[in-house]
PDB file of C-alpha atoms in Angstrom:
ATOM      1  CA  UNK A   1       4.349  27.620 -77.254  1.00 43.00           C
ATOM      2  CA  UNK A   2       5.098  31.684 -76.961  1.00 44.00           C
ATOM      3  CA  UNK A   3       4.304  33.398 -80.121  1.00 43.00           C
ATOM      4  CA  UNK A   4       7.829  34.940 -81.705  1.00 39.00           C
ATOM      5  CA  UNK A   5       8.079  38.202 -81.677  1.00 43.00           C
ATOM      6  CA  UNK A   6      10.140  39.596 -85.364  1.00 44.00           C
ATOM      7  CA  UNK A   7      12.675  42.179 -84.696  1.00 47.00           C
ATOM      8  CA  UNK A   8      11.959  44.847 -87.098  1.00 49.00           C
ATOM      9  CA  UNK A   9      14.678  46.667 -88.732  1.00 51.00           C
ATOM     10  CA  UNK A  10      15.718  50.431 -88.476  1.00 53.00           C
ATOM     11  CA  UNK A  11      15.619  52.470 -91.460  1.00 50.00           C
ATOM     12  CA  UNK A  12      19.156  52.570 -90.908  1.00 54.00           C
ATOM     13  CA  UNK A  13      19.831  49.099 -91.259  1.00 59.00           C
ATOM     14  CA  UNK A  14      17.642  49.370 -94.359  1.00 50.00           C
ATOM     15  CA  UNK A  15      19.903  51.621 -95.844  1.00 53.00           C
ATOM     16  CA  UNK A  16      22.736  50.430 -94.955  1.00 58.00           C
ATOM     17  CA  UNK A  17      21.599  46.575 -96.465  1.00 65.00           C
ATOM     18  CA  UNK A  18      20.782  48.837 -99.504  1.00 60.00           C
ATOM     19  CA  UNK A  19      23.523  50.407-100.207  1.00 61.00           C
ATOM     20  CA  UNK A  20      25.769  47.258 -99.661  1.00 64.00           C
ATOM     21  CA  UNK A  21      23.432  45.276-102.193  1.00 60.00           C
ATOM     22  CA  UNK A  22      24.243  48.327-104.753  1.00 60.00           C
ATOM     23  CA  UNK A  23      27.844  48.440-103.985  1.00 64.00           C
ATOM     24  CA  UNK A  24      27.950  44.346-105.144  1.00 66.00           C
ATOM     25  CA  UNK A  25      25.860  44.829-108.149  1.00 58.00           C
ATOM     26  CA  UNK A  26      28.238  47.763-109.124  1.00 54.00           C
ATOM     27  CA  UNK A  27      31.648  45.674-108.836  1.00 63.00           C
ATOM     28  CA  UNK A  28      30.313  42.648-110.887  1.00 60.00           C
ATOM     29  CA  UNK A  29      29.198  45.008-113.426  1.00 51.00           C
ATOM     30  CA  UNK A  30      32.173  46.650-113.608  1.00 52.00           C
ATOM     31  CA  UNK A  31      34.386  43.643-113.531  1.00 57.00           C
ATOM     32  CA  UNK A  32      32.619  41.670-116.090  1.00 52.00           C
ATOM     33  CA  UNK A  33      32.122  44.368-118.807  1.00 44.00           C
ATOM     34  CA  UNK A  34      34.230  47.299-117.336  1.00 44.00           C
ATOM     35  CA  UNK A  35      34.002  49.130-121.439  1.00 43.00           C
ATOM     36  CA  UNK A  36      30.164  49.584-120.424  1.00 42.00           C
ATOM     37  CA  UNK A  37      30.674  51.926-117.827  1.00 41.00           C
ATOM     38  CA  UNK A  38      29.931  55.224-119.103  1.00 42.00           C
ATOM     39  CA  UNK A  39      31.860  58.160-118.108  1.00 44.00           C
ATOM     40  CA  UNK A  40      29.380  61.016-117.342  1.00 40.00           C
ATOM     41  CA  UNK A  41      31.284  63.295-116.977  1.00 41.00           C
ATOM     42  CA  UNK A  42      32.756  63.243-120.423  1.00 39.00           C
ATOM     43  CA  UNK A  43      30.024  62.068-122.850  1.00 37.00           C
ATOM     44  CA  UNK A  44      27.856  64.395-124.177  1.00 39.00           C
ATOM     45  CA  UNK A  45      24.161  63.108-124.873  1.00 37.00           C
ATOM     46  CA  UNK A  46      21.835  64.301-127.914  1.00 46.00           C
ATOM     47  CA  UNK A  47      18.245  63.781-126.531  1.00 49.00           C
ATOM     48  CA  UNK A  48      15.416  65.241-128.734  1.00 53.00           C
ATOM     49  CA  UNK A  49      13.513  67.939-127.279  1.00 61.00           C
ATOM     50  CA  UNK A  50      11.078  71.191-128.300  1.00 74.00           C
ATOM     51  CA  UNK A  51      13.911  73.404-129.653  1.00 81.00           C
ATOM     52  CA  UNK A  52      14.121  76.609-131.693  1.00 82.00           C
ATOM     53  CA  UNK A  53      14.400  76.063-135.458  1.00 87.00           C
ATOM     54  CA  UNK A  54      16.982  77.269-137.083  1.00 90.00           C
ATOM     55  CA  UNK A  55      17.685  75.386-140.244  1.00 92.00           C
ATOM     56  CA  UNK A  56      14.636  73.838-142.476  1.00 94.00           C
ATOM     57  CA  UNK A  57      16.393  71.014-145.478  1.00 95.00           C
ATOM     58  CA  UNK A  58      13.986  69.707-148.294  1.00 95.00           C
ATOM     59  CA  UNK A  59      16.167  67.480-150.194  1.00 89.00           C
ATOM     60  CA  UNK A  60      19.679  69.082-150.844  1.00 90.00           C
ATOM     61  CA  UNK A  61      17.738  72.973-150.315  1.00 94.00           C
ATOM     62  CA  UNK A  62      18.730  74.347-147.200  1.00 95.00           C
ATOM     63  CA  UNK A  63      17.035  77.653-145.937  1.00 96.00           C
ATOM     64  CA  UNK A  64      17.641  79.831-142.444  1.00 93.00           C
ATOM     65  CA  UNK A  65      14.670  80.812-140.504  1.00 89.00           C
ATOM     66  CA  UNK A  66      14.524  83.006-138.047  1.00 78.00           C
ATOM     67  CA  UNK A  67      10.749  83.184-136.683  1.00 79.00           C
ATOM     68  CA  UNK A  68      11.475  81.327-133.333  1.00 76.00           C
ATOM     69  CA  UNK A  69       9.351  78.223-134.008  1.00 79.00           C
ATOM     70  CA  UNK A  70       9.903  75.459-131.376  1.00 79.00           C
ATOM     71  CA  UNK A  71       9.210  71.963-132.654  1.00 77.00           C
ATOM     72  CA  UNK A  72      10.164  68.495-131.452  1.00 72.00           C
ATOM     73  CA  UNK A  73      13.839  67.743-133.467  1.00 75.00           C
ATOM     74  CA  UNK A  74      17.343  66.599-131.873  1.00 71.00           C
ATOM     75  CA  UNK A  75      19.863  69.356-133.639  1.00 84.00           C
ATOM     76  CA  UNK A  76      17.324  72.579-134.371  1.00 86.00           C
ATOM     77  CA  UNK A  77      16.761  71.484-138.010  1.00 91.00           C
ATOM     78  CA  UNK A  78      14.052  69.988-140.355  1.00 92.00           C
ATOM     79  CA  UNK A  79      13.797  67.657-142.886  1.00 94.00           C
ATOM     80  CA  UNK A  80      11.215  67.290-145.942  1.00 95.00           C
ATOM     81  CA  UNK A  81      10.914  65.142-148.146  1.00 93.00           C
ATOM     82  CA  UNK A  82      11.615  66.991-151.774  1.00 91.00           C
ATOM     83  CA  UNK A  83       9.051  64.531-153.500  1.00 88.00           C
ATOM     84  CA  UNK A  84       6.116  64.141-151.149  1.00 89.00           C
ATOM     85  CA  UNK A  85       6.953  67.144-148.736  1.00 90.00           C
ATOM     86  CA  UNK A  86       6.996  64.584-145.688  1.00 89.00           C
ATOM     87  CA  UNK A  87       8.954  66.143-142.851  1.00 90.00           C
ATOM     88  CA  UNK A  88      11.105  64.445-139.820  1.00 91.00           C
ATOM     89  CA  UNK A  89      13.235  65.544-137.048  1.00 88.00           C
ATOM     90  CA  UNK A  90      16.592  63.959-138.095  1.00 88.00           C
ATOM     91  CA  UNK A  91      18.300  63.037-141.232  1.00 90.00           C
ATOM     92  CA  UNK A  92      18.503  59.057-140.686  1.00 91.00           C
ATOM     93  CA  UNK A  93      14.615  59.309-140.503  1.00 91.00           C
ATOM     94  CA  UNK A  94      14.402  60.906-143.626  1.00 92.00           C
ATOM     95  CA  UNK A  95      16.720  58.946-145.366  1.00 91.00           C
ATOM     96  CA  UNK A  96      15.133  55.826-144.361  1.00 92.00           C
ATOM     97  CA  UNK A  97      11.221  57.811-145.518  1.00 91.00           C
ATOM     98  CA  UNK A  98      13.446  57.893-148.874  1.00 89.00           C
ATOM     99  CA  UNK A  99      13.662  53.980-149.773  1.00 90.00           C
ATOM    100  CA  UNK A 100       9.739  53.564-149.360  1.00 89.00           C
ATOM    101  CA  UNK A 101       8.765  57.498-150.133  1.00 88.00           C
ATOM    102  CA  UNK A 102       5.310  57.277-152.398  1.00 84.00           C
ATOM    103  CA  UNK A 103       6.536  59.949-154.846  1.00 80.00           C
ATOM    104  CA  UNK A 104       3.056  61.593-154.480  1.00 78.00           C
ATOM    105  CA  UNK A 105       0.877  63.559-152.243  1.00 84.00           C
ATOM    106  CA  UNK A 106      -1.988  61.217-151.504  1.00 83.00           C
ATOM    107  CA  UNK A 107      -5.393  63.220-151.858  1.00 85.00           C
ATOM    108  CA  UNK A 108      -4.483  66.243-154.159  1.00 89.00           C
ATOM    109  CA  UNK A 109      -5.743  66.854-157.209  1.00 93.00           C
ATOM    110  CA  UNK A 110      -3.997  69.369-160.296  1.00 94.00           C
ATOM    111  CA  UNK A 111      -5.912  72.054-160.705  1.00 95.00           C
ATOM    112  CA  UNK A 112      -2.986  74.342-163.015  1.00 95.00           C
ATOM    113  CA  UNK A 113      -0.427  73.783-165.510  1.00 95.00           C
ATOM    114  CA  UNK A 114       1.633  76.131-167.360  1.00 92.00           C
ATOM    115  CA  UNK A 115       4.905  75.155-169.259  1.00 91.00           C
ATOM    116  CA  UNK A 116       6.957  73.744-166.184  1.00 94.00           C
ATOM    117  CA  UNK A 117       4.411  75.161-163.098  1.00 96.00           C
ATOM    118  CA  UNK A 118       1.889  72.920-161.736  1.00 95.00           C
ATOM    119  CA  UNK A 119      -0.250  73.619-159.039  1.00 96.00           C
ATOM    120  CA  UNK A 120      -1.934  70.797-156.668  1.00 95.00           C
ATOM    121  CA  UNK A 121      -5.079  71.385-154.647  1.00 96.00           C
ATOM    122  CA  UNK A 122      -5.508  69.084-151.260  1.00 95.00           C
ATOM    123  CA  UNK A 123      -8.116  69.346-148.541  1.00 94.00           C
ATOM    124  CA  UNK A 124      -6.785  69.611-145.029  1.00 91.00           C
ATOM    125  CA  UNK A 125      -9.310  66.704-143.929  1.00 91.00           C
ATOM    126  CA  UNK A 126      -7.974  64.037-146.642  1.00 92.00           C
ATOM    127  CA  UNK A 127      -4.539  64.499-145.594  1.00 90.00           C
ATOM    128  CA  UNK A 128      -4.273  65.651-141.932  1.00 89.00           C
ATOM    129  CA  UNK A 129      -0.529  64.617-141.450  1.00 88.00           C
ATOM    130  CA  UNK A 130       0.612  66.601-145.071  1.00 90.00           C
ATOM    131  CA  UNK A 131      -1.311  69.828-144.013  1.00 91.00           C
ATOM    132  CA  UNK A 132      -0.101  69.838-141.132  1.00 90.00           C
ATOM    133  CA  UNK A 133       3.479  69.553-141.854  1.00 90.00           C
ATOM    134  CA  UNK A 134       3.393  71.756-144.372  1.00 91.00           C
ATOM    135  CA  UNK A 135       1.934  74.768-141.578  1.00 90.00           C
ATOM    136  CA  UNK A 136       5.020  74.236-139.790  1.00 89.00           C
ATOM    137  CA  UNK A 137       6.923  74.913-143.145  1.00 91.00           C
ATOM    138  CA  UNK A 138       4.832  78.134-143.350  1.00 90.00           C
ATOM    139  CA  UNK A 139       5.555  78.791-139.697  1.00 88.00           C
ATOM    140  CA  UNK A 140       9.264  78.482-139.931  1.00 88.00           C
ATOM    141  CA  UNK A 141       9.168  81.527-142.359  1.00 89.00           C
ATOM    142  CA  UNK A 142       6.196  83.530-141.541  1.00 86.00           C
ATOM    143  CA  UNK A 143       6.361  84.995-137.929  1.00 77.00           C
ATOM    144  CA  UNK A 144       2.433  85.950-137.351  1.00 73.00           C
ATOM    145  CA  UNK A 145       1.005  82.563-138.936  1.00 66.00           C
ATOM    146  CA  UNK A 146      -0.810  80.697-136.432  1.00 59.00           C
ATOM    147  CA  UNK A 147      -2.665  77.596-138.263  1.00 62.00           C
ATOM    148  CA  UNK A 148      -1.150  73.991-137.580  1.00 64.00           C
ATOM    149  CA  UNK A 149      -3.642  71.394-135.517  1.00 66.00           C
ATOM    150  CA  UNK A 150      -6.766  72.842-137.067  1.00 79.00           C
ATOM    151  CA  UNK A 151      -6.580  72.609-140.694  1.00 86.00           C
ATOM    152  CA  UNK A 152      -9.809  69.673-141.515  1.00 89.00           C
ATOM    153  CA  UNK A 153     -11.687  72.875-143.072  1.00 91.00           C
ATOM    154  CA  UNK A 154      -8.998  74.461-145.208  1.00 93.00           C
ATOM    155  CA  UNK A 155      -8.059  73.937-148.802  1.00 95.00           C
ATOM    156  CA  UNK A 156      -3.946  73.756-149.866  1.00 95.00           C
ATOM    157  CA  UNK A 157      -2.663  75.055-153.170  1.00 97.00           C
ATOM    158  CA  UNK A 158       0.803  73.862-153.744  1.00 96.00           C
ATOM    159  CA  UNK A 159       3.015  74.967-156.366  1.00 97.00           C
ATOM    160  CA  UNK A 160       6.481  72.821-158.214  1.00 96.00           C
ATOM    161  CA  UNK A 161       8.685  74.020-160.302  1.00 95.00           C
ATOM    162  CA  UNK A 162       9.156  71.001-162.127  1.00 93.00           C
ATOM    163  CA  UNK A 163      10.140  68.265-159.635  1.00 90.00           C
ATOM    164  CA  UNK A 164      10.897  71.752-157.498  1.00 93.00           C
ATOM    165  CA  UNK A 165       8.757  73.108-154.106  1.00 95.00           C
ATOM    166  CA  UNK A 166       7.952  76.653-154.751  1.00 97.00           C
ATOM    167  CA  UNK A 167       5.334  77.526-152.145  1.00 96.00           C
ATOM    168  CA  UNK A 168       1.674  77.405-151.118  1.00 96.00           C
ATOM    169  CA  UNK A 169      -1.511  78.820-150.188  1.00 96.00           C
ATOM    170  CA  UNK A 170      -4.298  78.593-147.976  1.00 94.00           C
ATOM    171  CA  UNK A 171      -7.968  79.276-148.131  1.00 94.00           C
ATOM    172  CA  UNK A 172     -10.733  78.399-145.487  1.00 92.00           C
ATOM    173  CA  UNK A 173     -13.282  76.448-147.113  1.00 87.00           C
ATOM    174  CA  UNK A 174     -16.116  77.678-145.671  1.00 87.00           C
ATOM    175  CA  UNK A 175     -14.911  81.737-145.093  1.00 90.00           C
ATOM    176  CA  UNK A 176     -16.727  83.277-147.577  1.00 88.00           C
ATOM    177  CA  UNK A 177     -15.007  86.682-146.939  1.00 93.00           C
ATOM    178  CA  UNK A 178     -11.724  85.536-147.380  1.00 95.00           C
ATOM    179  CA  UNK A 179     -10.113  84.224-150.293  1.00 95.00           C
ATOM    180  CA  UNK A 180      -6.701  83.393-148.838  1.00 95.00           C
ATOM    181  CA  UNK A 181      -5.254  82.649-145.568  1.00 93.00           C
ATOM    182  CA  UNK A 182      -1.351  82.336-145.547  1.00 92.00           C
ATOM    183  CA  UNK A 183       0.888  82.164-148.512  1.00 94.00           C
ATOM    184  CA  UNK A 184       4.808  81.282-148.617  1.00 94.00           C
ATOM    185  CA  UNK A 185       6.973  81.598-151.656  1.00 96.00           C
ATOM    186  CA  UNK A 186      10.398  79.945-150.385  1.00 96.00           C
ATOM    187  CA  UNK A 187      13.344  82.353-150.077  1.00 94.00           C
ATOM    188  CA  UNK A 188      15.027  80.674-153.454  1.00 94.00           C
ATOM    189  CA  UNK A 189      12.036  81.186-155.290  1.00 95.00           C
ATOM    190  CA  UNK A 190      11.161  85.160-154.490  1.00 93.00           C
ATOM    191  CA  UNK A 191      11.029  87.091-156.946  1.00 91.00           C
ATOM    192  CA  UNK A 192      10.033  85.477-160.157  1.00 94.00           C
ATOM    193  CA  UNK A 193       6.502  86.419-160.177  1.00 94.00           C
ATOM    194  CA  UNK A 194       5.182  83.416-158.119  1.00 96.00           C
ATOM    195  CA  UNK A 195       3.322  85.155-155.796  1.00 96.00           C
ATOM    196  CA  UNK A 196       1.146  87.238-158.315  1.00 96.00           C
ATOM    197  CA  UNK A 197       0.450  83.734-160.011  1.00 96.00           C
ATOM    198  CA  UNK A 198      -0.608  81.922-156.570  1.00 97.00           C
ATOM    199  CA  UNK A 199      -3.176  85.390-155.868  1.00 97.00           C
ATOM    200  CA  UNK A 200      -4.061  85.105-159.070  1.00 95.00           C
ATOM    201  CA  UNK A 201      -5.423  82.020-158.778  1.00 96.00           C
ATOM    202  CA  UNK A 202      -6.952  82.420-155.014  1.00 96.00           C
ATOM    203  CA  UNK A 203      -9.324  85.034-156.971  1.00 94.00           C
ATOM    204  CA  UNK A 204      -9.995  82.757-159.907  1.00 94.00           C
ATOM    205  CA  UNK A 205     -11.365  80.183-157.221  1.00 93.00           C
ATOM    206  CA  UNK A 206     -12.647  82.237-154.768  1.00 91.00           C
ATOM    207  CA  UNK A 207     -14.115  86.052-154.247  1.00 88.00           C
ATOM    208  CA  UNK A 208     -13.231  88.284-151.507  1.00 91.00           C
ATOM    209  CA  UNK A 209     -10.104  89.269-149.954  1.00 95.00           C
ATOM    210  CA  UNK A 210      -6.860  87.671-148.148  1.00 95.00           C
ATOM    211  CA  UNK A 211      -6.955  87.528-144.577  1.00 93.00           C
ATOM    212  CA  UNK A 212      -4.913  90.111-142.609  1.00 88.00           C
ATOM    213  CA  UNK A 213      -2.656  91.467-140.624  1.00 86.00           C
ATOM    214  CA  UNK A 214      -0.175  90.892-143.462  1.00 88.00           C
ATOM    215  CA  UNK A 215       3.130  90.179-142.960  1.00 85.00           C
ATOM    216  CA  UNK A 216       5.835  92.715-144.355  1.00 86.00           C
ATOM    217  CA  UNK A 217       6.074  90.905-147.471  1.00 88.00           C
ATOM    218  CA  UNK A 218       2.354  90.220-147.717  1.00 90.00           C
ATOM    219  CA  UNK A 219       1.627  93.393-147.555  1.00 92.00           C
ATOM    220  CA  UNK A 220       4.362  94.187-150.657  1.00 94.00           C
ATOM    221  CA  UNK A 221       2.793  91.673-152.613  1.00 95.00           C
ATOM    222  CA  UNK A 222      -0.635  92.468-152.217  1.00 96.00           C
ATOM    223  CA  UNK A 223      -0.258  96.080-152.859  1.00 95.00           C
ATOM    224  CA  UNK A 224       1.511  95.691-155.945  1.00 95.00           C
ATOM    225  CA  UNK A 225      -1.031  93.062-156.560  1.00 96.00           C
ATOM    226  CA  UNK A 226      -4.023  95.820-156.356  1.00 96.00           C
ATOM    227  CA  UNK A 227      -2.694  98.293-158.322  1.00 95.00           C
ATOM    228  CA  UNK A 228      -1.715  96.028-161.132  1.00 94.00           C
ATOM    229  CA  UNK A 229      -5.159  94.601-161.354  1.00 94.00           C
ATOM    230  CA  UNK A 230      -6.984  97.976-161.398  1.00 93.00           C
ATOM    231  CA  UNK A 231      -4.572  99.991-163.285  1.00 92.00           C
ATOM    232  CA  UNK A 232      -5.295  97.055-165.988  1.00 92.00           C
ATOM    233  CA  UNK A 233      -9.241  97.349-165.717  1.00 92.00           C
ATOM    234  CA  UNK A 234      -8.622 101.411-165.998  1.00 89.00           C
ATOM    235  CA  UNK A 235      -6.590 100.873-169.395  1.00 90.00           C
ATOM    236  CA  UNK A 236      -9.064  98.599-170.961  1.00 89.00           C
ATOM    237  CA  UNK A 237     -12.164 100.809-170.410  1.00 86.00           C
ATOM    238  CA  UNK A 238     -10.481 104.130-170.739  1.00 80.00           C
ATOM    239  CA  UNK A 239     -12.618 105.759-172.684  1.00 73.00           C
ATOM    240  CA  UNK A 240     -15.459 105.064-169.962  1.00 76.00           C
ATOM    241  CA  UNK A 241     -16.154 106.256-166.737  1.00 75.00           C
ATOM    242  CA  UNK A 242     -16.159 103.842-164.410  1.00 78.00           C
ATOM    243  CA  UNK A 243     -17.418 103.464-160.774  1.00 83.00           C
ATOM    244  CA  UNK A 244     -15.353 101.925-157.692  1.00 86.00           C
ATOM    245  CA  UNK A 245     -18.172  99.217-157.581  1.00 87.00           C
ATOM    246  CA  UNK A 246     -17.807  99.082-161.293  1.00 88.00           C
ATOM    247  CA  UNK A 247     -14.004  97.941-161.135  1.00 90.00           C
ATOM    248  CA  UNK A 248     -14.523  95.844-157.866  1.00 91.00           C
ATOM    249  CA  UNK A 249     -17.259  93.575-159.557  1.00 90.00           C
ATOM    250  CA  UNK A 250     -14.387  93.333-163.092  1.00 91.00           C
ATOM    251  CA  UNK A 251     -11.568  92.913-161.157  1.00 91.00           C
ATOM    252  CA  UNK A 252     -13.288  90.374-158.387  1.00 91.00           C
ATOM    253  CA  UNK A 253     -11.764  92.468-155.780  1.00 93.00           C
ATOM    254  CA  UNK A 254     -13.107  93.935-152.498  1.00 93.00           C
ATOM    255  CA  UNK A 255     -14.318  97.825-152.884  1.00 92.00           C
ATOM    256  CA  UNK A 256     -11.502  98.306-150.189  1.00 92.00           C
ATOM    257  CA  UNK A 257      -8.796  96.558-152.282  1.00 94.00           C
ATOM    258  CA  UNK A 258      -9.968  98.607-155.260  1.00 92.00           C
ATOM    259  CA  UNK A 259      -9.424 101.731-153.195  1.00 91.00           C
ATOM    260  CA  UNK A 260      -5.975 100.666-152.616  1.00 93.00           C
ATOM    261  CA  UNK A 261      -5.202 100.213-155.827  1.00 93.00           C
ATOM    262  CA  UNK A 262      -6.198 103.262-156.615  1.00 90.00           C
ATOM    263  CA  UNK A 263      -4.404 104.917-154.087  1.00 90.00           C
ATOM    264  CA  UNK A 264      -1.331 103.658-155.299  1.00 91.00           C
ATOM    265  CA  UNK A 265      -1.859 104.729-158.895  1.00 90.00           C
ATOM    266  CA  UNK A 266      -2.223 108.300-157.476  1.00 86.00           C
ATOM    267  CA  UNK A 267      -6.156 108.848-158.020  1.00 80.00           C
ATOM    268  CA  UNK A 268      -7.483 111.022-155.685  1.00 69.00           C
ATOM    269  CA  UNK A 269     -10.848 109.757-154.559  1.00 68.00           C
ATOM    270  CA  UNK A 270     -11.679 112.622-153.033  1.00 58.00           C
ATOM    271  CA  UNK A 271     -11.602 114.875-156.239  1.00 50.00           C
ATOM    272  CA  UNK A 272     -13.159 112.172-158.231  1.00 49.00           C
ATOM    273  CA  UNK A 273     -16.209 111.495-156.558  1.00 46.00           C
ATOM    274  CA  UNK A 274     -17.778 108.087-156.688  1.00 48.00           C
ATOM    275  CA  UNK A 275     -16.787 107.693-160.681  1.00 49.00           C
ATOM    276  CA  UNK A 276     -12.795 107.143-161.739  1.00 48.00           C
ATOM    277  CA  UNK A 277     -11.112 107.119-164.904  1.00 46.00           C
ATOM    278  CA  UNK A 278      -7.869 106.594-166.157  1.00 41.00           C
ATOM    279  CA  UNK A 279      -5.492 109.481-166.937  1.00 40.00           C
ATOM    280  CA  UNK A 280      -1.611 108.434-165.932  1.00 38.00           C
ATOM    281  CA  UNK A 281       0.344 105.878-168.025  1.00 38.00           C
ATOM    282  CA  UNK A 282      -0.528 102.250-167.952  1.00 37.00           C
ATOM    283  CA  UNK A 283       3.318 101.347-166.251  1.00 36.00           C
ATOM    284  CA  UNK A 284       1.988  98.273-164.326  1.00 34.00           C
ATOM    285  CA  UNK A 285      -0.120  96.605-167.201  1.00 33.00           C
ATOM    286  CA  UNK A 286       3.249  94.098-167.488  1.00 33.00           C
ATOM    287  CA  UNK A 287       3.004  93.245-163.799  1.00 34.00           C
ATOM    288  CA  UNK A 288       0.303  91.116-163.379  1.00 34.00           C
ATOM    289  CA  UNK A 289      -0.581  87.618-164.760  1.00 31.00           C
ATOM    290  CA  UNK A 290      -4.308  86.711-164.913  1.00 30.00           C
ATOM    291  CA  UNK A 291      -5.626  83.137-165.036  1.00 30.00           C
ATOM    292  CA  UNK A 292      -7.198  82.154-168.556  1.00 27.00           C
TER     293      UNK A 292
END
């Protein structure tokens, strides 16, 4: 018996098989369930993507930000958790985080109280997910802050209001030049001396001096900051002459963070000579808060 030679097919005739296969699959779809054909040309599909952030939510609190941050969400907005501080990329998700939400931040400790303030400490290693969403709360308002994945050796300082979010700081743990390393005070909470309180209490931790390039309002804070603290050393040893190493070891501040300070009072260093004392009115004394 011959052996049988197969006629092989053309890709032709493979396509064409093909496409006639499709073309049957297509009409029993479409005759058994014709209101599952979708119209492409009309829907309009919401996939989740890296987009710009424009709109940050922690419970009914809304803020604008304008820093350019792209993260992972499917409408350009945030959403934290008001409690816990938890944040997702839609509103169902954090509405369903709501139901089972721990009403704490697992890890932290209190390390301040004062009337209706409370401050919590956290290390970035015992709560790696927290940390890090709070950094991209930081980075939705501060343009030049750069910490998010690498936070194990950093310490967290997180202030309420009452039941309220007010802000946070950062310190590296092991940096012993720097005493702070990003701090946000949200937009609706400016202005009521909660940024002197959080430097306040980076210093009463932790010598040295924040971190720089400052932002714009960094740079506000910490100047007014500086001048307050020296002009109140100057006013309680008036009667003494004191030197700039003198004030930086009673204020805990940097010999180039007491010469700012003193800058700003209107010393001049230069007539002085290595010794200070106070001769203009004490009219920041008020301005500063300082940690009992």
């Amino acid at each position: 018996m011959g052996e049988i030679i197969k006629k092989h097919k053309t890709s032709n005739e493979y396509l064409l098989e093909t496409d006639k296969k499709i073309r049957e699959i297509f009409t029993m779809i479409k005759n058994r369930a014709p209101e599952a054909i979708v119209n492409t040309e009309k829907k309009e599909y919401s996939c989740p993507g890296n987009v710009p952030i424009k709109h940050v939510f922690i419970g009914d609190r809304q803020f604008e930000t304008t820093t350019g941050l792209y993260n992972f969400s499917e409408n350009g907005c945030l959403y934290y958790c008001p409690t816990c501080l938890q944040n997702y990329n839609s509103e169902v998700s954090l509405k369903r985080h709501v139901l089972r939400c721990p009403k704490l931040i697992s890890g932290s400790i209190k390390v301040y109280e004062e009337r209706n303030l409370t401050v919590y400490k956290i290390e970035g290693r015992s709560n790696i997910p927290f940390c890090q969403a709070l950094c991209v709360l930081g980075r939705c308002f501060i343009g030049n802050k750069t910490l998010y994945l690498d936070i194990e050796n950093y310490n967290f300082y997180i202030l309420f209001e009452g039941s309220s979010f007010v802000g946070y700081f950062s310190d590296e743990h092991f940096n012993e030049k720097h005493n702070l390393s990003c701090i946000l005070i949200l937009p609706d909470h400016q202005r009521k001396g909660y940024g002197t309180l959080m430097v306040d209490i980076s210093y009463y931790f932790k010598e040295g001096t924040p971190e720089k390039p400052f932002s714009a309002g960094g740079a506000k804070l910490y100047n007014k900051y500086w001048t307050a603290k020296v002009n109140k050393y100057l006013v309680e040893h008036s009667n003494q002459y004191k030197s700039i190493k003198d004030i930086s070891e009673g204020t805990n501040m940097t010999i180039d963070d007491v010469i700012i300070g003193l800058e700003h009072l209107g010393i001049d260093l230069h007539t002085q000579n290595e010794f200070v004392c106070k001769t203009i009115p004490c009219r920041f004394i008020d301005e500063t808060r300082i940690l009992k």
